């Protein structure tokens, strides 16, 4: 199910056909190869190794944005997200650094979070931090562990809830071209183990969130993780954390991965750049009037 305007959008329909032609399934190695074929052609970046973690950097200037790629903590890479990161760097006018963090199931949580923390610790802070899907989950966890090192957070459809509060994971599975509840759950168990409730990092929503910096967050109405975003927005508001939210109609999970194909992807990345470039410096004005917005 999509918004009527999306149904008539030729670029969107072409992207849907591309997604359907490249299902991400099988064992972890097969999923990684499939996702690499699904992603846009790689854009060249500069190899870095802050904190001993291999990264690709796009653009130049600071403070940098550390972008944590999605892929359920099992697949994805700086290369799969290079088109997105390169476009975002151009809009920001600053460097975007994408860590090649350890992947599950070869490396169980918290290895992924710890790699992101190593990158943040090695950079001259404070930095901006962002991520999509499970990468957004890692970005939240890293910001919770390093509240003084992160200036602002940008999140696209982060996984925030494994506690059972989300009500869109099952109902939105048929309408999300890039995700479904069963697959999302399988990936999470590869990283966190069978008992997700035993690890609070599987559900950032249940953490104390008041120390987080200003947050920009987006999701699509048709995606599985919509309520993960809505619940997180509510929790941030209850904690008094400045938050800007952008809810898109009719798109699928991870739509900003394709700025080469989709105007809506470019618009989302441009909105992130605008927010981050307008975010207050550390110790500056973080008044809700200047930061909070909600758009559909």
PDB file of N, CA and C in Angstrom, residues 153 155 214-219 226 229-234 236 241-248 255 268 271 275 288 291-296:
ATOM      1  N   UNK A 153      22.077  14.264  16.743  1.00  0.00           N
ATOM      2  CA  UNK A 153      21.771  12.944  16.201  1.00  0.00           C
ATOM      3  C   UNK A 153      20.825  13.064  15.011  1.00  0.00           C
ATOM      4  N   UNK A 155      18.581  10.413  12.580  1.00  0.00           N
ATOM      5  CA  UNK A 155      18.160   9.018  12.566  1.00  0.00           C
ATOM      6  C   UNK A 155      17.109   8.776  11.498  1.00  0.00           C
ATOM      7  N   UNK A 214      20.180  17.160  20.670  1.00  0.00           N
ATOM      8  CA  UNK A 214      19.060  17.353  19.744  1.00  0.00           C
ATOM      9  C   UNK A 214      19.012  16.261  18.678  1.00  0.00           C
ATOM     10  N   UNK A 215      17.791  15.811  18.369  1.00  0.00           N
ATOM     11  CA  UNK A 215      17.586  14.664  17.482  1.00  0.00           C
ATOM     12  C   UNK A 215      16.722  15.061  16.287  1.00  0.00           C
ATOM     13  N   UNK A 216      17.167  14.658  15.092  1.00  0.00           N
ATOM     14  CA  UNK A 216      16.338  14.690  13.882  1.00  0.00           C
ATOM     15  C   UNK A 216      16.014  13.245  13.562  1.00  0.00           C
ATOM     16  N   UNK A 217      14.753  12.950  13.253  1.00  0.00           N
ATOM     17  CA  UNK A 217      14.356  11.559  13.032  1.00  0.00           C
ATOM     18  C   UNK A 217      13.273  11.485  11.966  1.00  0.00           C
ATOM     19  N   UNK A 218      13.332  10.422  11.163  1.00  0.00           N
ATOM     20  CA  UNK A 218      12.358  10.256  10.088  1.00  0.00           C
ATOM     21  C   UNK A 218      11.995   8.787   9.928  1.00  0.00           C
ATOM     22  N   UNK A 219      10.798   8.561   9.416  1.00  0.00           N
ATOM     23  CA  UNK A 219      10.333   7.222   9.058  1.00  0.00           C
ATOM     24  C   UNK A 219       9.240   7.377   8.011  1.00  0.00           C
ATOM     25  N   UNK A 226       7.847   1.995  11.541  1.00  0.00           N
ATOM     26  CA  UNK A 226       7.194   3.283  11.788  1.00  0.00           C
ATOM     27  C   UNK A 226       6.987   3.527  13.277  1.00  0.00           C
ATOM     28  N   UNK A 229       9.863   4.523  15.460  1.00  0.00           N
ATOM     29  CA  UNK A 229      10.166   5.947  15.397  1.00  0.00           C
ATOM     30  C   UNK A 229       9.169   6.762  16.218  1.00  0.00           C
ATOM     31  N   UNK A 230       7.877   6.481  16.071  1.00  0.00           N
ATOM     32  CA  UNK A 230       6.869   7.258  16.793  1.00  0.00           C
ATOM     33  C   UNK A 230       7.014   7.097  18.305  1.00  0.00           C
ATOM     34  N   UNK A 231       7.268   5.892  18.750  1.00  0.00           N
ATOM     35  CA  UNK A 231       7.477   5.663  20.183  1.00  0.00           C
ATOM     36  C   UNK A 231       8.716   6.407  20.681  1.00  0.00           C
ATOM     37  N   UNK A 232       9.760   6.431  19.855  1.00  0.00           N
ATOM     38  CA  UNK A 232      10.993   7.100  20.259  1.00  0.00           C
ATOM     39  C   UNK A 232      10.790   8.614  20.316  1.00  0.00           C
ATOM     40  N   UNK A 233      10.051   9.156  19.357  1.00  0.00           N
ATOM     41  CA  UNK A 233       9.728  10.589  19.389  1.00  0.00           C
ATOM     42  C   UNK A 233       9.005  10.940  20.700  1.00  0.00           C
ATOM     43  N   UNK A 234       8.034  10.137  21.054  1.00  0.00           N
ATOM     44  CA  UNK A 234       7.269  10.383  22.290  1.00  0.00           C
ATOM     45  C   UNK A 234       8.180  10.311  23.514  1.00  0.00           C
ATOM     46  N   UNK A 236      11.417  10.794  23.640  1.00  0.00           N
ATOM     47  CA  UNK A 236      12.303  11.962  23.643  1.00  0.00           C
ATOM     48  C   UNK A 236      11.571  13.184  24.181  1.00  0.00           C
ATOM     49  N   UNK A 241      14.053  16.146  25.401  1.00  0.00           N
ATOM     50  CA  UNK A 241      15.116  16.197  24.398  1.00  0.00           C
ATOM     51  C   UNK A 241      14.575  16.898  23.151  1.00  0.00           C
ATOM     52  N   UNK A 242      15.248  17.935  22.649  1.00  0.00           N
ATOM     53  CA  UNK A 242      14.787  18.596  21.425  1.00  0.00           C
ATOM     54  C   UNK A 242      14.746  17.603  20.260  1.00  0.00           C
ATOM     55  N   UNK A 243      13.630  17.588  19.523  1.00  0.00           N
ATOM     56  CA  UNK A 243      13.472  16.610  18.448  1.00  0.00           C
ATOM     57  C   UNK A 243      12.754  17.242  17.261  1.00  0.00           C
ATOM     58  N   UNK A 244      13.266  16.968  16.076  1.00  0.00           N
ATOM     59  CA  UNK A 244      12.599  17.333  14.827  1.00  0.00           C
ATOM     60  C   UNK A 244      12.227  16.052  14.110  1.00  0.00           C
ATOM     61  N   UNK A 245      10.971  15.908  13.725  1.00  0.00           N
ATOM     62  CA  UNK A 245      10.487  14.669  13.118  1.00  0.00           C
ATOM     63  C   UNK A 245       9.941  14.926  11.725  1.00  0.00           C
ATOM     64  N   UNK A 246      10.204  14.003  10.831  1.00  0.00           N
ATOM     65  CA  UNK A 246       9.724  14.088   9.450  1.00  0.00           C
ATOM     66  C   UNK A 246       9.160  12.711   9.089  1.00  0.00           C
ATOM     67  N   UNK A 247       7.855  12.621   8.946  1.00  0.00           N
ATOM     68  CA  UNK A 247       7.188  11.362   8.631  1.00  0.00           C
ATOM     69  C   UNK A 247       6.747  11.403   7.171  1.00  0.00           C
ATOM     70  N   UNK A 248       7.272  10.460   6.381  1.00  0.00           N
ATOM     71  CA  UNK A 248       7.025  10.440   4.938  1.00  0.00           C
ATOM     72  C   UNK A 248       5.916   9.463   4.593  1.00  0.00           C
ATOM     73  N   UNK A 255      14.625   4.137   2.301  1.00  0.00           N
ATOM     74  CA  UNK A 255      14.507   4.844   1.019  1.00  0.00           C
ATOM     75  C   UNK A 255      15.648   5.829   0.761  1.00  0.00           C
ATOM     76  N   UNK A 268      15.208  13.947   1.832  1.00  0.00           N
ATOM     77  CA  UNK A 268      15.474  13.531   3.209  1.00  0.00           C
ATOM     78  C   UNK A 268      16.897  13.882   3.617  1.00  0.00           C
ATOM     79  N   UNK A 271      17.276  17.514   4.187  1.00  0.00           N
ATOM     80  CA  UNK A 271      16.688  17.925   5.463  1.00  0.00           C
ATOM     81  C   UNK A 271      17.631  17.607   6.631  1.00  0.00           C
ATOM     82  N   UNK A 275      19.247  20.417   9.178  1.00  0.00           N
ATOM     83  CA  UNK A 275      19.135  20.311  10.635  1.00  0.00           C
ATOM     84  C   UNK A 275      20.502  20.335  11.303  1.00  0.00           C
ATOM     85  N   UNK A 288      13.364  24.508  22.467  1.00  0.00           N
ATOM     86  CA  UNK A 288      12.460  23.720  21.645  1.00  0.00           C
ATOM     87  C   UNK A 288      11.906  24.541  20.502  1.00  0.00           C
ATOM     88  N   UNK A 291      14.129  24.232  17.472  1.00  0.00           N
ATOM     89  CA  UNK A 291      14.549  22.941  16.949  1.00  0.00           C
ATOM     90  C   UNK A 291      13.366  22.053  16.584  1.00  0.00           C
ATOM     91  N   UNK A 292      12.304  22.090  17.319  1.00  0.00           N
ATOM     92  CA  UNK A 292      11.243  21.101  17.127  1.00  0.00           C
ATOM     93  C   UNK A 292      10.381  21.423  15.923  1.00  0.00           C
ATOM     94  N   UNK A 293      10.123  20.386  15.117  1.00  0.00           N
ATOM     95  CA  UNK A 293       9.181  20.510  14.007  1.00  0.00           C
ATOM     96  C   UNK A 293       8.603  19.138  13.741  1.00  0.00           C
ATOM     97  N   UNK A 294       7.470  19.103  13.086  1.00  0.00           N
ATOM     98  CA  UNK A 294       6.865  17.828  12.690  1.00  0.00           C
ATOM     99  C   UNK A 294       6.239  18.041  11.322  1.00  0.00           C
ATOM    100  N   UNK A 295       6.601  17.192  10.377  1.00  0.00           N
ATOM    101  CA  UNK A 295       6.052  17.329   9.026  1.00  0.00           C
ATOM    102  C   UNK A 295       5.659  15.980   8.506  1.00  0.00           C
ATOM    103  N   UNK A 296       4.649  15.969   7.667  1.00  0.00           N
ATOM    104  CA  UNK A 296       4.225  14.720   7.020  1.00  0.00           C
ATOM    105  C   UNK A 296       4.207  14.961   5.525  1.00  0.00           C
TER     106      UNK A 296
END
